[in-house]
mmCIF file of C-alpha atoms and ligand atoms in Angstrom:
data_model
loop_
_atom_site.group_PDB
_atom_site.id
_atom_site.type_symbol
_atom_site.label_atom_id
_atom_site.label_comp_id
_atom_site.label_asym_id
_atom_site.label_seq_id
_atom_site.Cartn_x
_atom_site.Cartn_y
_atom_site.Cartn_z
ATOM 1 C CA UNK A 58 -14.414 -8.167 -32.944
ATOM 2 C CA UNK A 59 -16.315 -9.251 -29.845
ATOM 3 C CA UNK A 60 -15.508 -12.286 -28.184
ATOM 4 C CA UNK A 61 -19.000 -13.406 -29.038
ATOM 5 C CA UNK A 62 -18.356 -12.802 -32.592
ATOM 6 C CA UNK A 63 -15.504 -15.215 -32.996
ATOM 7 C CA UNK A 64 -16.252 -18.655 -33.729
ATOM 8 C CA UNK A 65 -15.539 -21.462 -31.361
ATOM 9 C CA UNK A 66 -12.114 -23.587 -32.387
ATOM 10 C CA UNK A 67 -13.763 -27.272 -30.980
ATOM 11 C CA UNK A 68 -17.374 -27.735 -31.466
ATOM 12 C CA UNK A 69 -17.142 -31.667 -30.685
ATOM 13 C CA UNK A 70 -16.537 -31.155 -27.037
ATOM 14 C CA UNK A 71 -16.960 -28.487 -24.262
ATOM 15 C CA UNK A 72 -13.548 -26.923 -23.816
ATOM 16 C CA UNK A 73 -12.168 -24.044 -21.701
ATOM 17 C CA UNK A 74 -8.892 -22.696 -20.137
ATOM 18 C CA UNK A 75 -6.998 -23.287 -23.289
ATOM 19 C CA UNK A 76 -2.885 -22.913 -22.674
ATOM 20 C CA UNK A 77 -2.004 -22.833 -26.593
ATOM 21 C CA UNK A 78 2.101 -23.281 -27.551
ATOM 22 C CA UNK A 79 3.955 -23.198 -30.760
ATOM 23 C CA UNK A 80 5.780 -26.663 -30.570
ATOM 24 C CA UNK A 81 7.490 -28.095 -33.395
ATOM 25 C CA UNK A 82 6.099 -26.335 -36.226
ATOM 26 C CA UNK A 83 2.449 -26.629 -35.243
ATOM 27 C CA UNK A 84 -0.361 -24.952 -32.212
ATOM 28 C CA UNK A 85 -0.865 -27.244 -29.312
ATOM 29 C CA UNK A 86 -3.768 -26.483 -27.478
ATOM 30 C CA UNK A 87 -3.759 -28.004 -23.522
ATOM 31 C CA UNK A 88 -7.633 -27.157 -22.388
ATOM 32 C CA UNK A 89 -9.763 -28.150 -19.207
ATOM 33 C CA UNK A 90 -12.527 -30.490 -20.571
ATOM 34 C CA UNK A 91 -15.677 -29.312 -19.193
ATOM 35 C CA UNK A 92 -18.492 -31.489 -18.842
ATOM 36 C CA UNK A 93 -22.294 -32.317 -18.387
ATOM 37 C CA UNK A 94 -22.963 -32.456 -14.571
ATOM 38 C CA UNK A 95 -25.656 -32.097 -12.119
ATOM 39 C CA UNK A 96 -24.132 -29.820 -9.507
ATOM 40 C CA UNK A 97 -25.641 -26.096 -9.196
ATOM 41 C CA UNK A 98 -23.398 -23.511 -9.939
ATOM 42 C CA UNK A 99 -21.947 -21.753 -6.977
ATOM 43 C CA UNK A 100 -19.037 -19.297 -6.685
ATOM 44 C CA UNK A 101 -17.002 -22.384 -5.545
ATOM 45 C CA UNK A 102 -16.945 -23.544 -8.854
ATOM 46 C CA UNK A 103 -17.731 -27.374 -7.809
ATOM 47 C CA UNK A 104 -19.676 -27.205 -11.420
ATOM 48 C CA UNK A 105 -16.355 -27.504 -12.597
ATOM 49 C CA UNK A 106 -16.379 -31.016 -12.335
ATOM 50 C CA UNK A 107 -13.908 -32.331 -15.375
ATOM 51 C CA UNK A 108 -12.330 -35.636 -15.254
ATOM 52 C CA UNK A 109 -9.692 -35.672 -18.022
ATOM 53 C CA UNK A 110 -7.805 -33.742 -20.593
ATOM 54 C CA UNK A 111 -7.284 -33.723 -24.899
ATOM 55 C CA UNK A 112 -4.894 -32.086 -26.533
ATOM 56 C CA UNK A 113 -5.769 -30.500 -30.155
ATOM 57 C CA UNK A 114 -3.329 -29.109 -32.778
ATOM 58 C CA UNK A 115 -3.725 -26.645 -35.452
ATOM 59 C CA UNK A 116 -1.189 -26.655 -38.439
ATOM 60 C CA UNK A 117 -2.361 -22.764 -38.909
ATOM 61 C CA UNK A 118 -3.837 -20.618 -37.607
ATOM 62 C CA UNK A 119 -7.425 -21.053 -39.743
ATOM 63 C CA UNK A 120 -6.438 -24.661 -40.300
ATOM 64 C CA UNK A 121 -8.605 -27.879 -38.981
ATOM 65 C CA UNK A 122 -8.305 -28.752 -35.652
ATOM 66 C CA UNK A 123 -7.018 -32.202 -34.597
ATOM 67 C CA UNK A 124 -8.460 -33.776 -31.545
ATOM 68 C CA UNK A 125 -5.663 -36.372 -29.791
ATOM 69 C CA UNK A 126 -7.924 -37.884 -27.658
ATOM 70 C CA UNK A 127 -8.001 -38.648 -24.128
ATOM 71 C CA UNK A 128 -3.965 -38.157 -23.073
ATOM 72 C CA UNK A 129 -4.575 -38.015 -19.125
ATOM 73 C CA UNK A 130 -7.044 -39.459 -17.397
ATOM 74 C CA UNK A 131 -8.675 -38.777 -13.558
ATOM 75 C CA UNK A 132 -8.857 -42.921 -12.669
ATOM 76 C CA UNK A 133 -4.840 -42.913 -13.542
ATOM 77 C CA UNK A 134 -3.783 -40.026 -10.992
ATOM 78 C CA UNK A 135 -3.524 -41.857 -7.751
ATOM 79 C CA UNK A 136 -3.082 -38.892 -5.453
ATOM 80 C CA UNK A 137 -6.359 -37.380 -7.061
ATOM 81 C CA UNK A 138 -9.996 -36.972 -6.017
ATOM 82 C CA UNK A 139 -11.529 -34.601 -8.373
ATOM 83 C CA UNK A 140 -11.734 -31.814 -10.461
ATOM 84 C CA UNK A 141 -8.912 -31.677 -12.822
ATOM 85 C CA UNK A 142 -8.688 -27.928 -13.814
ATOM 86 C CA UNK A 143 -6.665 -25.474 -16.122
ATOM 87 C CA UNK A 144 -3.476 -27.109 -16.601
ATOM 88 C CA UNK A 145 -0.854 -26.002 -18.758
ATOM 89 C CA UNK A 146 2.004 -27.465 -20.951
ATOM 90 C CA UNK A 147 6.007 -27.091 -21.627
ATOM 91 C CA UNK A 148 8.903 -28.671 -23.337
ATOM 92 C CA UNK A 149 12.691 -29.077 -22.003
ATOM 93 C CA UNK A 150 15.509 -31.421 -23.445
ATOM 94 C CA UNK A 151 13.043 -32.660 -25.525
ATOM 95 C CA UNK A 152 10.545 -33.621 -23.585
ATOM 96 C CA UNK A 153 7.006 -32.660 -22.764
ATOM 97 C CA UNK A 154 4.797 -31.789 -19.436
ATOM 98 C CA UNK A 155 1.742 -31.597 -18.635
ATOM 99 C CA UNK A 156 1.018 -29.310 -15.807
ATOM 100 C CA UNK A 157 -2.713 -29.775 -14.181
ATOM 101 C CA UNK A 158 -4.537 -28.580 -10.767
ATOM 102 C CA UNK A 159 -6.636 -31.084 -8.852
ATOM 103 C CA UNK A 160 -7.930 -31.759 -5.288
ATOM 104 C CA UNK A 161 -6.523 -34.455 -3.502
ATOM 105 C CA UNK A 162 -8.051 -36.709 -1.510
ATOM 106 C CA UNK A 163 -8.465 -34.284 1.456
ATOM 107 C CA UNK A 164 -10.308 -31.814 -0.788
ATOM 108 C CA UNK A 165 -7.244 -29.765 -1.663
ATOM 109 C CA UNK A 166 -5.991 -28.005 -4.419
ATOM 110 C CA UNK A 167 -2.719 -29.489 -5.936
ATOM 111 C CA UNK A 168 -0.417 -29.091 -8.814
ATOM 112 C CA UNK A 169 0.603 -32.426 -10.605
ATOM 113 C CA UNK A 170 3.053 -33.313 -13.222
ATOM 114 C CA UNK A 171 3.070 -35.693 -15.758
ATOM 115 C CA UNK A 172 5.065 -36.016 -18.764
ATOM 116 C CA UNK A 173 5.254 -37.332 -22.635
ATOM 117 C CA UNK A 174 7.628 -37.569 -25.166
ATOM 118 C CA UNK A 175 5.275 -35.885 -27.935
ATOM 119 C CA UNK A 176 3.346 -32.704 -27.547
ATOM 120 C CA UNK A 177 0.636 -34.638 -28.102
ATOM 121 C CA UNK A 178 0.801 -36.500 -25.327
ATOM 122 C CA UNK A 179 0.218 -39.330 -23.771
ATOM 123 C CA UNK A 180 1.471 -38.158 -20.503
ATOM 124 C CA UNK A 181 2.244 -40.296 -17.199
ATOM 125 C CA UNK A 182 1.540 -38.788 -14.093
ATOM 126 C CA UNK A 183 3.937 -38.934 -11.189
ATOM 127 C CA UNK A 184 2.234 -41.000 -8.771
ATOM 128 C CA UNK A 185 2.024 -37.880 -6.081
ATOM 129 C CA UNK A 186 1.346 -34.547 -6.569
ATOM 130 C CA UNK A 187 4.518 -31.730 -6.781
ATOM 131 C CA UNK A 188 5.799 -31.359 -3.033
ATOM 132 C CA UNK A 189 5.517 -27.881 -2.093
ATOM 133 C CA UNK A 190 2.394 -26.989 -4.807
ATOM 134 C CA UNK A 191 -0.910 -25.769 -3.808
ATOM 135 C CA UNK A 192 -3.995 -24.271 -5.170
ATOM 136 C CA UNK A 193 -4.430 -24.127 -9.026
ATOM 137 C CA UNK A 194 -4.057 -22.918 -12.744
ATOM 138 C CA UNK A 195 -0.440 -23.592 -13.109
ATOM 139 C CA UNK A 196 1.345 -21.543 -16.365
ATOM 140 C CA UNK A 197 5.032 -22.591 -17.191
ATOM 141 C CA UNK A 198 7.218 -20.254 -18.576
ATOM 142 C CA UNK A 199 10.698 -21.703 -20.389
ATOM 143 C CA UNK A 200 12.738 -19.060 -20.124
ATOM 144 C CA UNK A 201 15.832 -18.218 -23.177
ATOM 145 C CA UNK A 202 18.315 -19.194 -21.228
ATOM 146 C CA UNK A 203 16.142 -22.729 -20.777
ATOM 147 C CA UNK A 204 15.570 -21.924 -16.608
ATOM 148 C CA UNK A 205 11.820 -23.206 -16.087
ATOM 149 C CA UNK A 206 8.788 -21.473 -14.019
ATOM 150 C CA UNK A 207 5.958 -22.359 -12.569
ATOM 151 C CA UNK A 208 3.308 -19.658 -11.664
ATOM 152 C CA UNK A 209 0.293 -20.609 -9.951
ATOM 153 C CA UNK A 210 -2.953 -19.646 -7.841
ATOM 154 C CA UNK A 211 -6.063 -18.938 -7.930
ATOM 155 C CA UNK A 212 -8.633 -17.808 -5.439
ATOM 156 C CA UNK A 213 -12.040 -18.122 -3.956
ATOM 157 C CA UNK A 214 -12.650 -22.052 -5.320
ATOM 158 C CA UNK A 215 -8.542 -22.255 -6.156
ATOM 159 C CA UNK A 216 -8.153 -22.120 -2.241
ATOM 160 C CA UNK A 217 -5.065 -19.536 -2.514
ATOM 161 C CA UNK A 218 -6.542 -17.564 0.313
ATOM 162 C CA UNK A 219 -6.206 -20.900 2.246
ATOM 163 C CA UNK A 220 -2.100 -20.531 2.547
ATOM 164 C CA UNK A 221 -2.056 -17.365 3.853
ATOM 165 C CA UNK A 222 -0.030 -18.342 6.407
ATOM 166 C CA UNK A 223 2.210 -21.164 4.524
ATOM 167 C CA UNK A 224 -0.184 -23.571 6.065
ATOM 168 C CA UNK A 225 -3.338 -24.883 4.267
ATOM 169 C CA UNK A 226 -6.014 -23.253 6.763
ATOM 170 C CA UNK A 227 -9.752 -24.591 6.135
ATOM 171 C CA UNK A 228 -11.777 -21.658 7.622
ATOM 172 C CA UNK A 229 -10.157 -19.581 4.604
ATOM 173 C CA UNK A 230 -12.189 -22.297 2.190
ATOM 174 C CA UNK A 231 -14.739 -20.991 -0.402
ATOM 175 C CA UNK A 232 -15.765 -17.758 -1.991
ATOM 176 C CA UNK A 233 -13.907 -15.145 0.397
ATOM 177 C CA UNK A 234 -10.981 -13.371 0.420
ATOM 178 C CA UNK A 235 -9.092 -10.477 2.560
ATOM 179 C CA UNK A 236 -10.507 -7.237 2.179
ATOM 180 C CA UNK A 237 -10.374 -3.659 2.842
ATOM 181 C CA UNK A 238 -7.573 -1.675 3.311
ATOM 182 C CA UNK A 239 -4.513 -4.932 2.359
ATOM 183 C CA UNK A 240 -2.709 -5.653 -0.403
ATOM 184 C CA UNK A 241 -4.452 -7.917 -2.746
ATOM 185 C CA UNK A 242 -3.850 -11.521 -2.319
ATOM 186 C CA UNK A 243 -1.007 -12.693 -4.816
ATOM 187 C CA UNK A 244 -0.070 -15.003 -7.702
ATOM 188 C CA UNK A 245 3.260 -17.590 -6.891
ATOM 189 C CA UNK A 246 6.098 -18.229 -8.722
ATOM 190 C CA UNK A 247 8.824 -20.849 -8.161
ATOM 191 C CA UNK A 248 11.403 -22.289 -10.222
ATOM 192 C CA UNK A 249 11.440 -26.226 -11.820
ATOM 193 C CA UNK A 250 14.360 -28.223 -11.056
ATOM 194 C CA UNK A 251 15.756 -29.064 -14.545
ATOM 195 C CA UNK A 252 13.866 -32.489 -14.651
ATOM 196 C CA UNK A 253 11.103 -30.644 -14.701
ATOM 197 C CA UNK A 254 8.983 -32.513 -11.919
ATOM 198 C CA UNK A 255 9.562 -30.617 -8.543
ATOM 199 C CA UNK A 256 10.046 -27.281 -7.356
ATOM 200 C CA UNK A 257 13.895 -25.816 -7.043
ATOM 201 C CA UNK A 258 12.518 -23.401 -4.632
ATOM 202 C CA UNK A 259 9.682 -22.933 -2.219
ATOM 203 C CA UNK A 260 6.898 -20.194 -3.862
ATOM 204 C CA UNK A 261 7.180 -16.899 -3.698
ATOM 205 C CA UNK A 262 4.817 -13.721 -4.120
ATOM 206 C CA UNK A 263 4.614 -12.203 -7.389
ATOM 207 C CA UNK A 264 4.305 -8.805 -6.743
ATOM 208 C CA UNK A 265 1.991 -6.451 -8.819
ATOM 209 C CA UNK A 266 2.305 -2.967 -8.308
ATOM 210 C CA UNK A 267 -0.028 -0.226 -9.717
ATOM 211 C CA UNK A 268 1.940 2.476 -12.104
ATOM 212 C CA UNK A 269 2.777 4.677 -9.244
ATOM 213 C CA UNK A 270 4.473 1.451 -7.642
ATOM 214 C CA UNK A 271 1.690 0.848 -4.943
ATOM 215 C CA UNK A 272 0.439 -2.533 -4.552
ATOM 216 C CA UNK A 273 -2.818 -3.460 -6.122
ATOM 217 C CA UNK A 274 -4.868 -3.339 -2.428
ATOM 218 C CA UNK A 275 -7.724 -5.853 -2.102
ATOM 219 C CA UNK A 276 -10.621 -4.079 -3.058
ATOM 220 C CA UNK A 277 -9.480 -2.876 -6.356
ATOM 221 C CA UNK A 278 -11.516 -5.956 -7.900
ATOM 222 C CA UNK A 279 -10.807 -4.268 -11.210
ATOM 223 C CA UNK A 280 -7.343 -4.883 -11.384
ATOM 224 C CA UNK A 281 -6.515 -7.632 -8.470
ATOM 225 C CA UNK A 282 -5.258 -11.278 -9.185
ATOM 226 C CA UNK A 283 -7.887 -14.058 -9.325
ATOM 227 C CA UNK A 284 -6.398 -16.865 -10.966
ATOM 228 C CA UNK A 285 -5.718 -18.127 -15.020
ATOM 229 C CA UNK A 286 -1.724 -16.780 -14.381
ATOM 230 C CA UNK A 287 0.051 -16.667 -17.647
ATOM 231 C CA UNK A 288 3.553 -15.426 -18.711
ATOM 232 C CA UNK A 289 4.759 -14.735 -21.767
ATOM 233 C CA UNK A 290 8.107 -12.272 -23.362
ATOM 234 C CA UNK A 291 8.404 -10.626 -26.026
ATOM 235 C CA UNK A 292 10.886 -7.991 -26.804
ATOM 236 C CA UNK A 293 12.883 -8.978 -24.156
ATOM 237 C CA UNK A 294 10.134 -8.122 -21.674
ATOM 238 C CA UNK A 295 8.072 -10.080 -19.208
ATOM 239 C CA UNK A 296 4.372 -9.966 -19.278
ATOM 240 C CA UNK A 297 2.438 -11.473 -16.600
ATOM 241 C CA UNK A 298 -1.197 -11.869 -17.177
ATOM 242 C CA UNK A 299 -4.329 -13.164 -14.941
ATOM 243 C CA UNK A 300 -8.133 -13.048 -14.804
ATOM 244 C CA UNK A 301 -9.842 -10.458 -12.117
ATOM 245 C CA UNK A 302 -12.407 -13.273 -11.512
ATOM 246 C CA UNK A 303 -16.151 -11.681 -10.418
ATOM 247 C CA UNK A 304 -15.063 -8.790 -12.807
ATOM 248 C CA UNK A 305 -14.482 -10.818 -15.509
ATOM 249 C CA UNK A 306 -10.890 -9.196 -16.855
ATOM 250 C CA UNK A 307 -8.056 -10.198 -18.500
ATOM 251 C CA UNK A 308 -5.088 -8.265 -17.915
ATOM 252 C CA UNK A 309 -2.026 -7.612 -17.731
ATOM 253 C CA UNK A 310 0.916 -6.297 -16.189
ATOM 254 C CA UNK A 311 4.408 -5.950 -17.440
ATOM 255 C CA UNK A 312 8.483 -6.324 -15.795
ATOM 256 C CA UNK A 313 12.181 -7.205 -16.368
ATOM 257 C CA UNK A 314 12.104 -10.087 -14.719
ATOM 258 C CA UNK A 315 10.388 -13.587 -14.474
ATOM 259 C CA UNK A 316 10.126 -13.446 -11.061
ATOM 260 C CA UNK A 317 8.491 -9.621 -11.437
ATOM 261 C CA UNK A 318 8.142 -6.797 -9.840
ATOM 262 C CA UNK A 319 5.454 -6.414 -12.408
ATOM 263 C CA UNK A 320 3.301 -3.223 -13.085
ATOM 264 C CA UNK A 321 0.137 -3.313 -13.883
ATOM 265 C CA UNK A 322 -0.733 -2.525 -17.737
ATOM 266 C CA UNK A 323 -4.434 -2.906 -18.531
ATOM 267 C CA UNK A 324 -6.708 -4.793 -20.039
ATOM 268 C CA UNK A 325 -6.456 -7.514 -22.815
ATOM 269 C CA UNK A 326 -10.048 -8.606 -22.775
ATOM 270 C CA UNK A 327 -13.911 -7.365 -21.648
ATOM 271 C CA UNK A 328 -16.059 -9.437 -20.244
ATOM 272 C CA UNK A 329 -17.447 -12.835 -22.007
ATOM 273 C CA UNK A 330 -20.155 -14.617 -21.958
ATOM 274 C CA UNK A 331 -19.996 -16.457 -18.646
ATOM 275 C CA UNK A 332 -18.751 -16.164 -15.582
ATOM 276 C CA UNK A 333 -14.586 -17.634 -15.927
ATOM 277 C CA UNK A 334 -12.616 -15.528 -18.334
ATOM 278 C CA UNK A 335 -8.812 -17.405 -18.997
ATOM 279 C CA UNK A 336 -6.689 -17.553 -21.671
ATOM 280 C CA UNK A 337 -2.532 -18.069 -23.160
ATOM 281 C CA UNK A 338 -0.721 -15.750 -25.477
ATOM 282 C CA UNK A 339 1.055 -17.398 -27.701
ATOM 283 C CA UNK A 340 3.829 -16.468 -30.729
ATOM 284 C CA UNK A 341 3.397 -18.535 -34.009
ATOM 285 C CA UNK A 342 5.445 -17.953 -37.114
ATOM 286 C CA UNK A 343 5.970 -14.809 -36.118
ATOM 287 C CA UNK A 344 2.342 -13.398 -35.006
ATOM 288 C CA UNK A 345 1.174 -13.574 -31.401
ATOM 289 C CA UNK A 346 -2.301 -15.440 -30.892
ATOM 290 C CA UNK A 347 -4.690 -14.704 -27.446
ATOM 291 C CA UNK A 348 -6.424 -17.604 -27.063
ATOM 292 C CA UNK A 349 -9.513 -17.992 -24.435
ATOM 293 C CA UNK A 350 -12.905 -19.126 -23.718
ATOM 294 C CA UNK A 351 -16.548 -18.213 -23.550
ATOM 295 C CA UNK A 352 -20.247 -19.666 -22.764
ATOM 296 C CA UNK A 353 -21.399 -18.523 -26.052
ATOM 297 C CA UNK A 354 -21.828 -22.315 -27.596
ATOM 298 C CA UNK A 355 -23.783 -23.325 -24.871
ATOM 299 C CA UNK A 356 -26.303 -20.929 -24.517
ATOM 300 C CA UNK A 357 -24.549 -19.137 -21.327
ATOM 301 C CA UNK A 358 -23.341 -21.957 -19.384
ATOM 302 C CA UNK A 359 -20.890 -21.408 -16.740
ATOM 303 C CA UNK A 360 -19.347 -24.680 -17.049
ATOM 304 C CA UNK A 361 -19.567 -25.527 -20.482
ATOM 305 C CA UNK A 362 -17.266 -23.270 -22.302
ATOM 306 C CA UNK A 363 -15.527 -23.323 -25.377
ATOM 307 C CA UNK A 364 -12.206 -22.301 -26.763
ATOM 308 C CA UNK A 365 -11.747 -19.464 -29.266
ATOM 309 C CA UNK A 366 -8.665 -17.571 -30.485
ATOM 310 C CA UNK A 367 -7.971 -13.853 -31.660
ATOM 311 C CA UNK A 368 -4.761 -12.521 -33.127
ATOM 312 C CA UNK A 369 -3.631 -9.532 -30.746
ATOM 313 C CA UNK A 370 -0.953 -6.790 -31.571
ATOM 314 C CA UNK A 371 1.376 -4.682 -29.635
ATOM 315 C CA UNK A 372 2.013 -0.842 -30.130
ATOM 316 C CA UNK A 373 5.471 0.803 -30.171
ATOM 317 C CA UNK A 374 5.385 1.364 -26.266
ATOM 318 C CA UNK A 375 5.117 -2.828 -26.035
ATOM 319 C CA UNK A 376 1.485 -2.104 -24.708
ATOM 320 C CA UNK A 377 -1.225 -5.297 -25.964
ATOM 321 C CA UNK A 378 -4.057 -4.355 -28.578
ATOM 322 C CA UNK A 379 -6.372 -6.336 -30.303
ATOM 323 C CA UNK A 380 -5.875 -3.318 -33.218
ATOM 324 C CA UNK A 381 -3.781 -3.926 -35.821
ATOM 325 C CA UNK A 382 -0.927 -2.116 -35.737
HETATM 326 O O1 FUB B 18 -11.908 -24.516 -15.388
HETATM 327 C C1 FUB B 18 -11.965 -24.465 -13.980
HETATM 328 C C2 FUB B 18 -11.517 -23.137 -13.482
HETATM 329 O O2 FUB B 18 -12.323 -22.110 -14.045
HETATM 330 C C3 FUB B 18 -10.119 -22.738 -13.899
HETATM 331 O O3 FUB B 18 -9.115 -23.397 -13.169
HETATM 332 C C4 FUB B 18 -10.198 -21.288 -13.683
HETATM 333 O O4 FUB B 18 -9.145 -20.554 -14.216
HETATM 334 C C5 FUB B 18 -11.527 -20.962 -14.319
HETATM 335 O O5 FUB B 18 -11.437 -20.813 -15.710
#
């Protein structure tokens, strides 16, 4: 089935970016909240102009949705300026996080943390942003043996091309990135200190290789990292998935590791209806859920997108299908 073809899960409110987990018995859906606004589109994504988060749960799969309400807002984030992006949620010792991108009041993209003692939230954000973050879409991964990631980055608009040299450099800002005959810019990964509110490490490189064990070069638009990072295991392998941004992918690559080398797999999704593509995977009562967005509610809108969800498979080789197997 087409992405088209699949009904939208929220039809009270524009929704987008949806990080979906299975948290005490139910589906907890942590999406951006787009918005009405006046600014033009541009391929610095300032359209994206969203100014707080919900959280929605689903009982099953087909079930209702509930809408939370409001459980973060912009006005209560006092080391934010705009734009609150994808953000993403985890539990650890029984507790829960909410993991969101924003620009700070010098216009750049950081990685906040604020945290709840229900999955539905409310959360309370620490009063500055994670030392050491940068740039946006931030996916945690809880590992089995209850170690904590946080991969991160996004390009173009997400400013990752900014720290190419560890240092936030401003003539890197906008739609641009290296090309030509480089590696591809990529994704970062660090470790959470077990509190869950700061990095344990400074941010590495997440390398993805092509299946010959070259790195994906800059050009290769088809298969490079853009942002939307997600990571997921199952059968005791790691999975590392991403949008290819003005190609309008989702895919995937695969590795033993959290911390990768991954290798690049294929694709999960084809192009939707408008221009951002980004998504979760996510295992309920046993069945494993790719949840993501499209423009199809709105007529096309970039920035008005809403969340829908498709159960995926995976063959015997461990490779992702939406056919059932
Ligand atoms: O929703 C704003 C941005 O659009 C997200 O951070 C990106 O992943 C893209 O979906």
């Amino acid at each position: 089935m087409a992405s088209n073809d699949i009904k939208p899960l929220i039809t009270h409110l524009y929704t987008a970016d949806p990080s979906a987990h299975s948290f005490e018995g139910k589906i907890y859906v942590y999406p951006s909240h787009d918005r009405e606004t006046d600014i033009e589109d541009n391929d610095n994504g300032d359209q994206y102009d969203m100014n707080d988060y919900h959280v929605f749960s689903l009982s099953s799969i087909s079930g209702p949705v509930t809408d939370h309400g409001v459980v973060l807002k912009q006005e209560d984030i006092p080391w934010v300026s705009k734009q609150l992006w994808a953000p993403d949620a985890a539990s650890k010792n029984g507790k829960y996080f909410l993991y969101f991108p924003a620009r700070d009041k010098d216009g750049i993209f950081r990685i906040g943390v604020a945290e709840g003692s229900k999955p539905e939230g409310p959360f309370k954000p620490d009063p500055d942003y994670i030392q050491g973050s940068y740039s946006i879409d931030p996916a945690t991964f809880v590992d089995d043996d209850n170690e904590a990631y946080l991969y991160f980055g996004g390009i173009w608009g997400g400013q990752l091309q900014c720290w190419m040299t560890g240092k936030f450099d401003e003539k890197w800002s906008g739609p641009q990135e290296p090309t030509g005959d480089v590696p591809a810019l990529l994704p970062r990964v660090a470790k959470l200190s077990d509190d869950m509110h700061k990095l344990a490490e400074m941010p590495r490189e997440l390398a993805i290789l092509d299946p010959e064990g070259k790195p994906i070069m800059a050009d290769d638009h088809d298969r490079r990292f853009f942002e939307a990072a997600w990571m997921h295991k199952h059968k005791g392998k790691y999975y590392f998935s991403y949008s290819t941004g003005d190609t309008h992918y989702l895919v995937y690559a695969t590795g033993d590791s959290p911390y990768g080398p991954f290798t690049y797999q294929g694709r999960i999704l084809e192009p939707v209806v408008g221009w951002t593509t980004h998504h979760s995977i996510c295992e309920h009562e046993g069945r494993w859920y790719l949840f993501h967005h499209d423009s199809s509610l709105s007529g096309g809108k970039n920035h008005l997108r809403s969340v829908k969800v498709k159960e995926i498979y995976y063959d015997k080789d461990g490779k992702i299908t939406l056919t059932p197997q």
